[in-house]
Tab-separated table of C-alpha atoms and ligand atoms in Angstrom:
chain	number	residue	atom	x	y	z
C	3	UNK	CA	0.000	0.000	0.000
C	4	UNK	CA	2.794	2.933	0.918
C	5	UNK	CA	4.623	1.365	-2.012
C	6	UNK	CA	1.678	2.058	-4.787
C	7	UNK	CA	1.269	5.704	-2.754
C	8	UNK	CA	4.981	6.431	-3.085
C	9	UNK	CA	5.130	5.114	-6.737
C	10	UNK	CA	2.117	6.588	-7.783
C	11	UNK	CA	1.656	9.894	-6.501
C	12	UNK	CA	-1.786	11.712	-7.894
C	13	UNK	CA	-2.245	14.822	-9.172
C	14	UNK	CA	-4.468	16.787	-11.697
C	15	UNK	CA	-4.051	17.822	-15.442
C	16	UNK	CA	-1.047	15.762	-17.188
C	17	UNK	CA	1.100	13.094	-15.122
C	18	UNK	CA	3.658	10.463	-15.962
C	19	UNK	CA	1.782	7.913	-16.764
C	20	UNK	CA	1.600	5.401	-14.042
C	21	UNK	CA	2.155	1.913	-16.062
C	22	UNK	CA	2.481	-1.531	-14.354
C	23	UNK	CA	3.037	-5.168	-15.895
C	24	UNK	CA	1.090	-7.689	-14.315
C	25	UNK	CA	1.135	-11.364	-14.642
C	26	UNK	CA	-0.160	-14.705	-13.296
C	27	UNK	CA	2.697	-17.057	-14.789
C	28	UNK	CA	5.007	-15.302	-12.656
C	29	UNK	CA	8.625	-13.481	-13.533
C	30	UNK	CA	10.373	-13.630	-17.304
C	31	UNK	CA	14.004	-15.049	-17.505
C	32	UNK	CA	16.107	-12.549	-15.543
C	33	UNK	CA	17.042	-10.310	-18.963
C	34	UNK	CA	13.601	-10.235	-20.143
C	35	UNK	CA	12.343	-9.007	-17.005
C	36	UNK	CA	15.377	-6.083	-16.525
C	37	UNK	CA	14.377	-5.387	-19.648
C	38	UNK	CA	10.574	-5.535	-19.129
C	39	UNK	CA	11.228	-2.834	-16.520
C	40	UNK	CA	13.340	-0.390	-18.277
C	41	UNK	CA	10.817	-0.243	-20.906
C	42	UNK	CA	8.086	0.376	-17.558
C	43	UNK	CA	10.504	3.251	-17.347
C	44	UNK	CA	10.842	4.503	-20.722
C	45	UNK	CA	6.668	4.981	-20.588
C	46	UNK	CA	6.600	6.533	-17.672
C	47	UNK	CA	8.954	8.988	-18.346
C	48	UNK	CA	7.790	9.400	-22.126
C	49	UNK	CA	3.791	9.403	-21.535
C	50	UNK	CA	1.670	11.900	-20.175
C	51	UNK	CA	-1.734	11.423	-19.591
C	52	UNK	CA	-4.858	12.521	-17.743
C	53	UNK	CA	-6.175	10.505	-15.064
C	54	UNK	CA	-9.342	8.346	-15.950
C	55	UNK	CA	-12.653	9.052	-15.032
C	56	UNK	CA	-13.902	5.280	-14.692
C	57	UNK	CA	-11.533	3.640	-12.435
C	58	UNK	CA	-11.193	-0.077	-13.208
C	59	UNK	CA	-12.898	-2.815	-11.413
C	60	UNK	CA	-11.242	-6.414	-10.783
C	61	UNK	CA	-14.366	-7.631	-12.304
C	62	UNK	CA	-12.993	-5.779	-15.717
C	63	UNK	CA	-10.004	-7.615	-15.453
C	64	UNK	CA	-12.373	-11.082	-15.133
C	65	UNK	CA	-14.886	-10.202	-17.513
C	66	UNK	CA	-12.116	-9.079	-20.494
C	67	UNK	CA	-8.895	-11.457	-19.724
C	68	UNK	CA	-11.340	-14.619	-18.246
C	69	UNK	CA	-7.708	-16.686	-17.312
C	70	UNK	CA	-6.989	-14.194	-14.631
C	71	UNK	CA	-10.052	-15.613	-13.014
C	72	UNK	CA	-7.862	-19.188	-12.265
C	73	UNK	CA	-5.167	-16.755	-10.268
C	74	UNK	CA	-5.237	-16.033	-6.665
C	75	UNK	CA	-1.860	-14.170	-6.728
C	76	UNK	CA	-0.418	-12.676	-9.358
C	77	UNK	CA	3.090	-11.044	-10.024
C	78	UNK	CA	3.312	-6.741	-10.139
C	79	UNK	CA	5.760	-5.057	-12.113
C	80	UNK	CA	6.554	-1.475	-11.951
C	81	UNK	CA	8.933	0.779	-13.498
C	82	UNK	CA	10.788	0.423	-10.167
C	83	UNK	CA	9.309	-2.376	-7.915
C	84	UNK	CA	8.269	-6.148	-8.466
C	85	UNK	CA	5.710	-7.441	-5.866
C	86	UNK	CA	3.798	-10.022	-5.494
C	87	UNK	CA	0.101	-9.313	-4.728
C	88	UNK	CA	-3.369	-11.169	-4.290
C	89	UNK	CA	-6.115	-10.252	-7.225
C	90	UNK	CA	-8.423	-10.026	-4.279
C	91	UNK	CA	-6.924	-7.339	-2.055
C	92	UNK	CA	-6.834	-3.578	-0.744
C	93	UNK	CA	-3.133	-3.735	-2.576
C	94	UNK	CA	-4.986	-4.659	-5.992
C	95	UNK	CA	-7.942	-2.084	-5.246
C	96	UNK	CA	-5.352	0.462	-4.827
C	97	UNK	CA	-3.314	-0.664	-8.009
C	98	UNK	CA	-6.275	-0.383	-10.057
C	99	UNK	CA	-7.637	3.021	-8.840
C	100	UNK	CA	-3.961	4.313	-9.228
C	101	UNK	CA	-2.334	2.650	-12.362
C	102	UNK	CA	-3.543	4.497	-15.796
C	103	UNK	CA	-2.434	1.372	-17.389
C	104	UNK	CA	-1.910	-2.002	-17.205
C	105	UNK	CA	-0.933	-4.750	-18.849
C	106	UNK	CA	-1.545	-8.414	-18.384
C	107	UNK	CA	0.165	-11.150	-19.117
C	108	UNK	CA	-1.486	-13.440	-20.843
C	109	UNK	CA	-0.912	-17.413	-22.557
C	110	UNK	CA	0.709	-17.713	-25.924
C	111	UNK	CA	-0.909	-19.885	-28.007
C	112	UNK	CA	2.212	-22.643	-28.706
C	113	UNK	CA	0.685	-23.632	-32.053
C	114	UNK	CA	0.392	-20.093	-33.200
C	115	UNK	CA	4.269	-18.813	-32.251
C	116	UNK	CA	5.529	-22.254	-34.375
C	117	UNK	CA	3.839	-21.341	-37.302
C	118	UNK	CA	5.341	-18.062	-37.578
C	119	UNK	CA	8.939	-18.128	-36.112
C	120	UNK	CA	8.723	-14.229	-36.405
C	121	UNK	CA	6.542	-14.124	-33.845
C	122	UNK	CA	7.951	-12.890	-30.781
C	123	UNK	CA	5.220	-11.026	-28.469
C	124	UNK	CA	1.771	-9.768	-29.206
C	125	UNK	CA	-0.336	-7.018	-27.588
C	126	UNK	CA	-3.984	-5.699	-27.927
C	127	UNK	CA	-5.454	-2.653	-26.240
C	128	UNK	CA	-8.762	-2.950	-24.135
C	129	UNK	CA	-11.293	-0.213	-24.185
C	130	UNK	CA	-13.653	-0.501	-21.101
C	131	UNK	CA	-15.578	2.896	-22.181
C	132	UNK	CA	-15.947	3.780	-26.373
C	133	UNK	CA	-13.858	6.688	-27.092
C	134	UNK	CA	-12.051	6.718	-23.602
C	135	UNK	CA	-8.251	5.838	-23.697
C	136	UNK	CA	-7.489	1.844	-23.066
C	137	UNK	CA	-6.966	1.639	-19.532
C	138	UNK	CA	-5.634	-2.506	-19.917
C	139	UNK	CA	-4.090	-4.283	-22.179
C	140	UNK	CA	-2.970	-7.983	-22.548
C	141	UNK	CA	0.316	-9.543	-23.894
C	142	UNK	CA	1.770	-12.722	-24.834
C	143	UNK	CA	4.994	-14.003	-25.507
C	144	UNK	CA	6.288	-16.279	-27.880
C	145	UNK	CA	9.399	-17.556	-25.523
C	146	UNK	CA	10.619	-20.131	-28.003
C	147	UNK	CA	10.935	-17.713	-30.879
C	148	UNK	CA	13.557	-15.228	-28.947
C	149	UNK	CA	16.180	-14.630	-32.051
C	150	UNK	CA	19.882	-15.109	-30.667
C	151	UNK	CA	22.290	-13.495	-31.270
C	152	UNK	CA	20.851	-10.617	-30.083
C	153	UNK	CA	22.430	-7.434	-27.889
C	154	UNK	CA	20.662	-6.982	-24.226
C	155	UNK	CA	18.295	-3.745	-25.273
C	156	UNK	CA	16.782	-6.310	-27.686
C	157	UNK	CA	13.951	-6.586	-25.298
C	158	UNK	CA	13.724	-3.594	-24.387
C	159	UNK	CA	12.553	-2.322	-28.152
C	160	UNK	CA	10.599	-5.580	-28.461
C	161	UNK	CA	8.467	-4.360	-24.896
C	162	UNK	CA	8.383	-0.885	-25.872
C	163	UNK	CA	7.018	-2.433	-29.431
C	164	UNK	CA	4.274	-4.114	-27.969
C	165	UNK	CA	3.470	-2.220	-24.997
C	166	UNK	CA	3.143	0.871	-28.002
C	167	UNK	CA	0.438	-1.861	-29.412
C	168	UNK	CA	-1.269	-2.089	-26.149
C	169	UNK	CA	-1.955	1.510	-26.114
C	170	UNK	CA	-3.408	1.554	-29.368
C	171	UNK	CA	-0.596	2.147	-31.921
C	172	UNK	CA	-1.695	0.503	-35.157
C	173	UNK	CA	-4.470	-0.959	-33.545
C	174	UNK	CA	-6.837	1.333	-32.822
C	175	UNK	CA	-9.252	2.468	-35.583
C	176	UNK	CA	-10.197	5.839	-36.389
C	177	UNK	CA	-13.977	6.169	-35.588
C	178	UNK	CA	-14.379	9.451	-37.359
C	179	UNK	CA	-12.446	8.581	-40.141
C	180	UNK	CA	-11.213	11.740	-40.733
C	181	UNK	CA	-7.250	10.459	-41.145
C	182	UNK	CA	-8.270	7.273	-42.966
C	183	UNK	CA	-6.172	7.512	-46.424
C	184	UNK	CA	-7.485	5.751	-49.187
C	185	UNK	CA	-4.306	2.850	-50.644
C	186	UNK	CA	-2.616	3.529	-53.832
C	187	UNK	CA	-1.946	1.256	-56.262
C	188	UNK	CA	1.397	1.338	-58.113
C	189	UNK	CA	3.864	-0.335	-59.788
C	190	UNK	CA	7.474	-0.898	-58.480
C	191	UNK	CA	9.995	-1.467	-60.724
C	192	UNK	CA	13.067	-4.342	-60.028
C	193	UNK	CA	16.422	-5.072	-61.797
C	194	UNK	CA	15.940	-6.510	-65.101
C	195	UNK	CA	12.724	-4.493	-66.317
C	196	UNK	CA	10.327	-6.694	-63.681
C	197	UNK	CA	7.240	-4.748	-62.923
C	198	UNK	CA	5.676	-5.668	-59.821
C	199	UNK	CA	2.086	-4.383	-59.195
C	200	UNK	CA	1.889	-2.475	-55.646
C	201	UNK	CA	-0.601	-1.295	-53.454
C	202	UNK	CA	0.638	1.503	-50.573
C	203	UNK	CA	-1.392	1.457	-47.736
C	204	UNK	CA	-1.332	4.446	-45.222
C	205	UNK	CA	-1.667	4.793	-41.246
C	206	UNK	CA	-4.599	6.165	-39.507
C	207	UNK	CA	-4.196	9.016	-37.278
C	208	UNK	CA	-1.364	10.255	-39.386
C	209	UNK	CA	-1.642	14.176	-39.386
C	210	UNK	CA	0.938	15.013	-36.963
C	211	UNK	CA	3.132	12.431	-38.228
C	212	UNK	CA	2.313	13.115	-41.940
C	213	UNK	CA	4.181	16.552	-40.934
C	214	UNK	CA	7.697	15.072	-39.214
C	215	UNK	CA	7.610	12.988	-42.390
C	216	UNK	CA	7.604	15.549	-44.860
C	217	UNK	CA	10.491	16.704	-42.414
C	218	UNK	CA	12.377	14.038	-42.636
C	219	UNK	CA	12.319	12.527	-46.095
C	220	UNK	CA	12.413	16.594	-47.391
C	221	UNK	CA	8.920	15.694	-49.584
C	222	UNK	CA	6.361	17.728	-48.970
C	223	UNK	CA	4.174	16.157	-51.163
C	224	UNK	CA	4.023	13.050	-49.456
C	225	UNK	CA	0.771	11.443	-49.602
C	226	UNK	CA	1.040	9.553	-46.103
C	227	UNK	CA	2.992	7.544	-43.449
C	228	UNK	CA	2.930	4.433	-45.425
C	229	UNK	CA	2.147	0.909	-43.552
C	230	UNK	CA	2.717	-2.516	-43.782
C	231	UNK	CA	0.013	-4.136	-45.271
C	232	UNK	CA	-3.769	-3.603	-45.195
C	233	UNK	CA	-3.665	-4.072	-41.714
C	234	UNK	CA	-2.501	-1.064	-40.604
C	235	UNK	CA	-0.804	-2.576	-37.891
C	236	UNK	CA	2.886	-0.604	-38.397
C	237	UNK	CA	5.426	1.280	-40.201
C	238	UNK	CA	6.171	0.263	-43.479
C	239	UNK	CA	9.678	-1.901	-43.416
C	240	UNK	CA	10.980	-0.643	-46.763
C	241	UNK	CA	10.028	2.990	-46.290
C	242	UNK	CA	11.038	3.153	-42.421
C	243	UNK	CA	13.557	0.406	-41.745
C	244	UNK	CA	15.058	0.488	-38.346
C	245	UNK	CA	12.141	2.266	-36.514
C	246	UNK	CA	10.733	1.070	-33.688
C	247	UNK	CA	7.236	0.578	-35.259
C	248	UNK	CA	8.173	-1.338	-38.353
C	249	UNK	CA	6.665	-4.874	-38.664
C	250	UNK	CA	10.412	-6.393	-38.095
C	251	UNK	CA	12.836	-5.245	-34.829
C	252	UNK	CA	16.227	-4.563	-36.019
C	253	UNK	CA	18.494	-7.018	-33.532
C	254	UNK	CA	20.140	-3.924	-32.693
C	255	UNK	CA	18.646	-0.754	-32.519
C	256	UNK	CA	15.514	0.784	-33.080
C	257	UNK	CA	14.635	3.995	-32.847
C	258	UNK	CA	11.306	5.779	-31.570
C	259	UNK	CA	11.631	8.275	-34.031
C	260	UNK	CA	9.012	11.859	-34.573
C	261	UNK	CA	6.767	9.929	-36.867
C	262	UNK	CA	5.578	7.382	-34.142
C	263	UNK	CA	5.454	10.202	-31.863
C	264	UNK	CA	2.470	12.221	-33.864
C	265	UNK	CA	1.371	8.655	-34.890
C	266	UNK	CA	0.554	7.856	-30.993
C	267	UNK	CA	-0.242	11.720	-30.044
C	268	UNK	CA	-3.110	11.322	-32.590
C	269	UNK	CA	-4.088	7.933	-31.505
C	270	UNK	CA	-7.298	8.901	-29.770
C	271	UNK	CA	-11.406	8.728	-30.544
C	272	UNK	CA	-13.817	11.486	-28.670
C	273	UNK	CA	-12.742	14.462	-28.305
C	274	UNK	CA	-9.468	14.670	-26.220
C	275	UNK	CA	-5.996	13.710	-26.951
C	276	UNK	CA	-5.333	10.308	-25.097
C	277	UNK	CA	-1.680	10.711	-24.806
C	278	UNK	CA	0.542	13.601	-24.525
C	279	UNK	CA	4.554	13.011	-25.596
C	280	UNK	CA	7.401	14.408	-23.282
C	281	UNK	CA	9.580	16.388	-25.950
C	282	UNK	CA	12.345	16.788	-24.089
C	283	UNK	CA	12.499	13.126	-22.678
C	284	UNK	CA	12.125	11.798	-26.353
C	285	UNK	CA	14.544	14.064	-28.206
C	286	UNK	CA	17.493	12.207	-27.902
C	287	UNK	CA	16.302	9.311	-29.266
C	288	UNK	CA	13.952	10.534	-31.706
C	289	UNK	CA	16.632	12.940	-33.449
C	290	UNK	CA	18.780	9.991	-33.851
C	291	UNK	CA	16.543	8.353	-36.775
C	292	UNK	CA	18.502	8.510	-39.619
C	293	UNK	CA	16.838	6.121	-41.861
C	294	UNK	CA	15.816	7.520	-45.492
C	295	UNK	CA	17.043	11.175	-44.099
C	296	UNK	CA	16.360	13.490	-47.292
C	297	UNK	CA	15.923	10.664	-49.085
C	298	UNK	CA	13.092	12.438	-51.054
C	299	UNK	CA	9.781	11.900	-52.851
C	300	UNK	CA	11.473	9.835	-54.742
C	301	UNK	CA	12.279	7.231	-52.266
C	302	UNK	CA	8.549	7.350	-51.087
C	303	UNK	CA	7.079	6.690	-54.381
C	304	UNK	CA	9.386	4.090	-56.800
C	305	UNK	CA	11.620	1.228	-56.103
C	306	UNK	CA	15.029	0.971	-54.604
C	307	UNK	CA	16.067	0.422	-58.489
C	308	UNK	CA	14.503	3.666	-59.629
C	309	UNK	CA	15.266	5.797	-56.591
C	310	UNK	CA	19.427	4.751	-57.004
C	311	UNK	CA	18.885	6.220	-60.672
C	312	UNK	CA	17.874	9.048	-59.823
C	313	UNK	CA	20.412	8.967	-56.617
C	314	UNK	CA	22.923	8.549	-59.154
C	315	UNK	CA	22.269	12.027	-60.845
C	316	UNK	CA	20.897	13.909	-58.610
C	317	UNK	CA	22.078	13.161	-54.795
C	318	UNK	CA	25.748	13.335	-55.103
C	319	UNK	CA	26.516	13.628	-51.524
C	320	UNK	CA	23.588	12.302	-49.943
C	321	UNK	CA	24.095	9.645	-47.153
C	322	UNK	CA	22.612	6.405	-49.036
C	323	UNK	CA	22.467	3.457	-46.291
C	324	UNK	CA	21.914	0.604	-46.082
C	325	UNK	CA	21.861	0.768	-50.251
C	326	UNK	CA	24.639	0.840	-52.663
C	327	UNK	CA	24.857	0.965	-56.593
C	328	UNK	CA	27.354	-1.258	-58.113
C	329	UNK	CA	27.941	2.104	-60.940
C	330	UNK	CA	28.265	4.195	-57.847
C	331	UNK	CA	31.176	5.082	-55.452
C	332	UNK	CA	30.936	6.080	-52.315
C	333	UNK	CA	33.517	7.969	-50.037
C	334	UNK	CA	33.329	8.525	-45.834
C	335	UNK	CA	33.256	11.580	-44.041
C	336	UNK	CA	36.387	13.613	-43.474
C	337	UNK	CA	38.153	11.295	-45.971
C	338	UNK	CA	39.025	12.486	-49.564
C	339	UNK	CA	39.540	8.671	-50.936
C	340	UNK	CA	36.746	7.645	-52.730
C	341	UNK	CA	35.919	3.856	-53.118
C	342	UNK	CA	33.427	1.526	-55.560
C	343	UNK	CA	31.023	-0.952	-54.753
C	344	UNK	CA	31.915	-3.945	-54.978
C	345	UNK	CA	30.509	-7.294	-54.924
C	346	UNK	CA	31.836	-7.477	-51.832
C	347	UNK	CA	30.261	-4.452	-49.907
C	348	UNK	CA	27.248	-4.214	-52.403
C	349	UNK	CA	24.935	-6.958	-52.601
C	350	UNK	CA	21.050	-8.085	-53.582
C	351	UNK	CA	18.409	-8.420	-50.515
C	352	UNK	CA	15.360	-9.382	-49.982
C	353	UNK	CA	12.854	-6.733	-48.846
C	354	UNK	CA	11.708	-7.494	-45.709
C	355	UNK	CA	8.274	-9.054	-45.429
C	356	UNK	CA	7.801	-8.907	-49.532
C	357	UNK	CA	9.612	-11.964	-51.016
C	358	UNK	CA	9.233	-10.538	-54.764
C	359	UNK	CA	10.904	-7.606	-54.281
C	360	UNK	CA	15.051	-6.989	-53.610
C	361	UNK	CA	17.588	-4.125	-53.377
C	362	UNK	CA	21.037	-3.646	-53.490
C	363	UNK	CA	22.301	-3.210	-49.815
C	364	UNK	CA	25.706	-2.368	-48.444
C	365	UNK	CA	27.702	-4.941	-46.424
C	366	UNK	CA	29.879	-4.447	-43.949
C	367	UNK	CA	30.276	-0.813	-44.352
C	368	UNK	CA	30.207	1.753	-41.786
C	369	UNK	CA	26.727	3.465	-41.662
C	370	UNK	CA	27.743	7.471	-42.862
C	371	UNK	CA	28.915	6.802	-46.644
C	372	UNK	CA	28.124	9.388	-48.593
C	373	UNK	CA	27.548	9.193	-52.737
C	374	UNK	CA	30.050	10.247	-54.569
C	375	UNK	CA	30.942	10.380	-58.256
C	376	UNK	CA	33.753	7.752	-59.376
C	377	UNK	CA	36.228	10.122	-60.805
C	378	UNK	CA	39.186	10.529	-60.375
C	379	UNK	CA	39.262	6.938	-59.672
C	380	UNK	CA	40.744	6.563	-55.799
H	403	ZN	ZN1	4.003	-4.990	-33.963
């Protein structure tokens, strides 16, 4: 009881949001749980919310996530204690009428995380009142599908991910349709004169990210914050890459970047703003993104193959990774040399998540290589 007081102090207007894991299968493996509770952190130093009007009852919890009703005791994370409490309790009372958010635990299905190894956690908001911000959310993880290698903060994007989910990012629909963008069909065009018929499919709630976009890629006619897939779910890999809210986590290093930011700040149906970003907090990381920087309109709207023509011309100088042009050389800051592709640093990928379509990628090459042209030869 002191504990929740002293963790979760009240007060009106905008607050940290007060965020806590719980979960009846008890603790993680020790990394996964550090990790679980940096990214507890991370929230409640990013988010700022208003406190809910309709505090949440246990029976909530047993009416929307029915397995909690098996548990007597359950385990509590928060971004700086880990308790263990009984669902029926003053503790729990308190936890609900203080928390703005929580997030259960739930079972993975084992069937579903074999059949797609890329499955590594899920989450889903819960709305207990239509328009009102989710107060709970539930998440599962696919513990046999953990990707090794893998560097330590590799949970810590993959619980920021999904906890983004829980809150509504991607999964939340936009009642008043007033940011739904209609898809675009188009045609991208691979190596060898291949013409692969493409639809683009854009966000919801993308006005305030629509504008850091525009920002970033330095095209102001950009149409929308593309996503992957119908679904609406996240980020479009190919346009986005190491983001935090693409469809695929980067094994090291993803970035929360501006877009996600006016993505989630516009995540809301009624009439208020649900959540409210900390600027200051964020910065650091956000300003970081790098991916696509001034790669322009013409990034956004053709193939890798047609954008590294018209790189070829027309961006001498711009910073191209992760592609390369086998035609094109390339030199590193505050070094004169210039250097070609080769097959060695230069080779065909797979996009991610669209097996018909590839790009020419560098290898093993420091991140900051600029275009250059190939004379005088170095
Ligand atoms: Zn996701």
């Amino acid at each position: 009881m002191f504990l929740l007081l002293t963790l979760f102090s009240c007060a009106l207007g905008l607050n940290p949001m007060k965020i806590a894991i719980i979960s009846g299968y008890g603790s993680l493996s020790p990394d996964m749980q550090f990790e679980l509770q940096n990214s507890l952190k991370w929230f409640q130093s990013a988010f700022l919310v208003e406190k809910s009007q309709n505090p949440v009852e246990i029976q909530d919890i047993y009416a929307k996530i029915p397995e909690y009703q098996k548990f007597t005791s359950v385990l509590v994370q928060t971004p700086t204690h880990r308790v263990n409490m009984k669902l029926h309790s003053e503790n729990m009372k308190n936890l609900l009428n203080l928390a703005d958010f929580l997030v259960f635990i739930v079972q993975q299905n084992p069937e579903k995380c074999s059949r797609d190894p890329d499955l590594l956690a899920e989450a889903l908001p819960i709305v207990l009142v239509a328009d009102n911000r989710p107060p709970l959310a539930v998440m599962s993880i696919c513990l046999q599908n953990s990707p090794r290698p893998r560097n330590s903060g590799f949970f810590f994007d993959l619980f920021r991910h999904e906890i983004l989910h829980g809150l509504g990012y991607g999964l939340i629909i936009d009642k008043s349709k007033l940011t739904e963008k209609k898809s675009e069909k188009y045609i991208w065009h691979g190596a060898n004169n291949q013409k692969i018929p493409s639809i683009r499919h854009f966000l919801d709630f993308d006005e305030l990210s629509l504008k850091a976009a525009k920002i970033h890629f330095n095209c102001q006619n950009m149409a929308g914050v593309q996503a992957d897939g119908e679904l609406k779910n996240h980020l479009n890999e190919y346009i986005f890459g190491n983001e935090l809210m693409t469809t695929h986590l980067e094994p090291h290093g993803n970035v929360f970047s501006w877009i996600s930011v006016g993505i989630i700040e516009r995540t809301f149906n009624g009439e208020k703003q649900w959540y409210h970003i900390n600027g200051t907090f964020i910065s650091t990381e956000a300003n970081q993104y790098s991916y696509g920087k001034k790669f322009g309109c013409e990034f956004l709207e053709n193939s890798c193959e047609d954008f590294l023509k018209i790189a070829e011309k027309h961006k001498i100088g711009l910073k191209l990774a992760p592609f390369c042009r086998k035609s094109l050389c390339y030199k590193l800051p505050g070094n004169a040399q210039i250097f070609k592709f080769t097959d060695k640093n230069c080779e065909n990928r797979r996009v991610i998540g669209d097996n018909q379509k590839w790009c020419p990628m560098a290898k093993n090459l420091p991140l900051n290589y600029e275009i250059s042209p190939c004379l005088p030869v170095g």
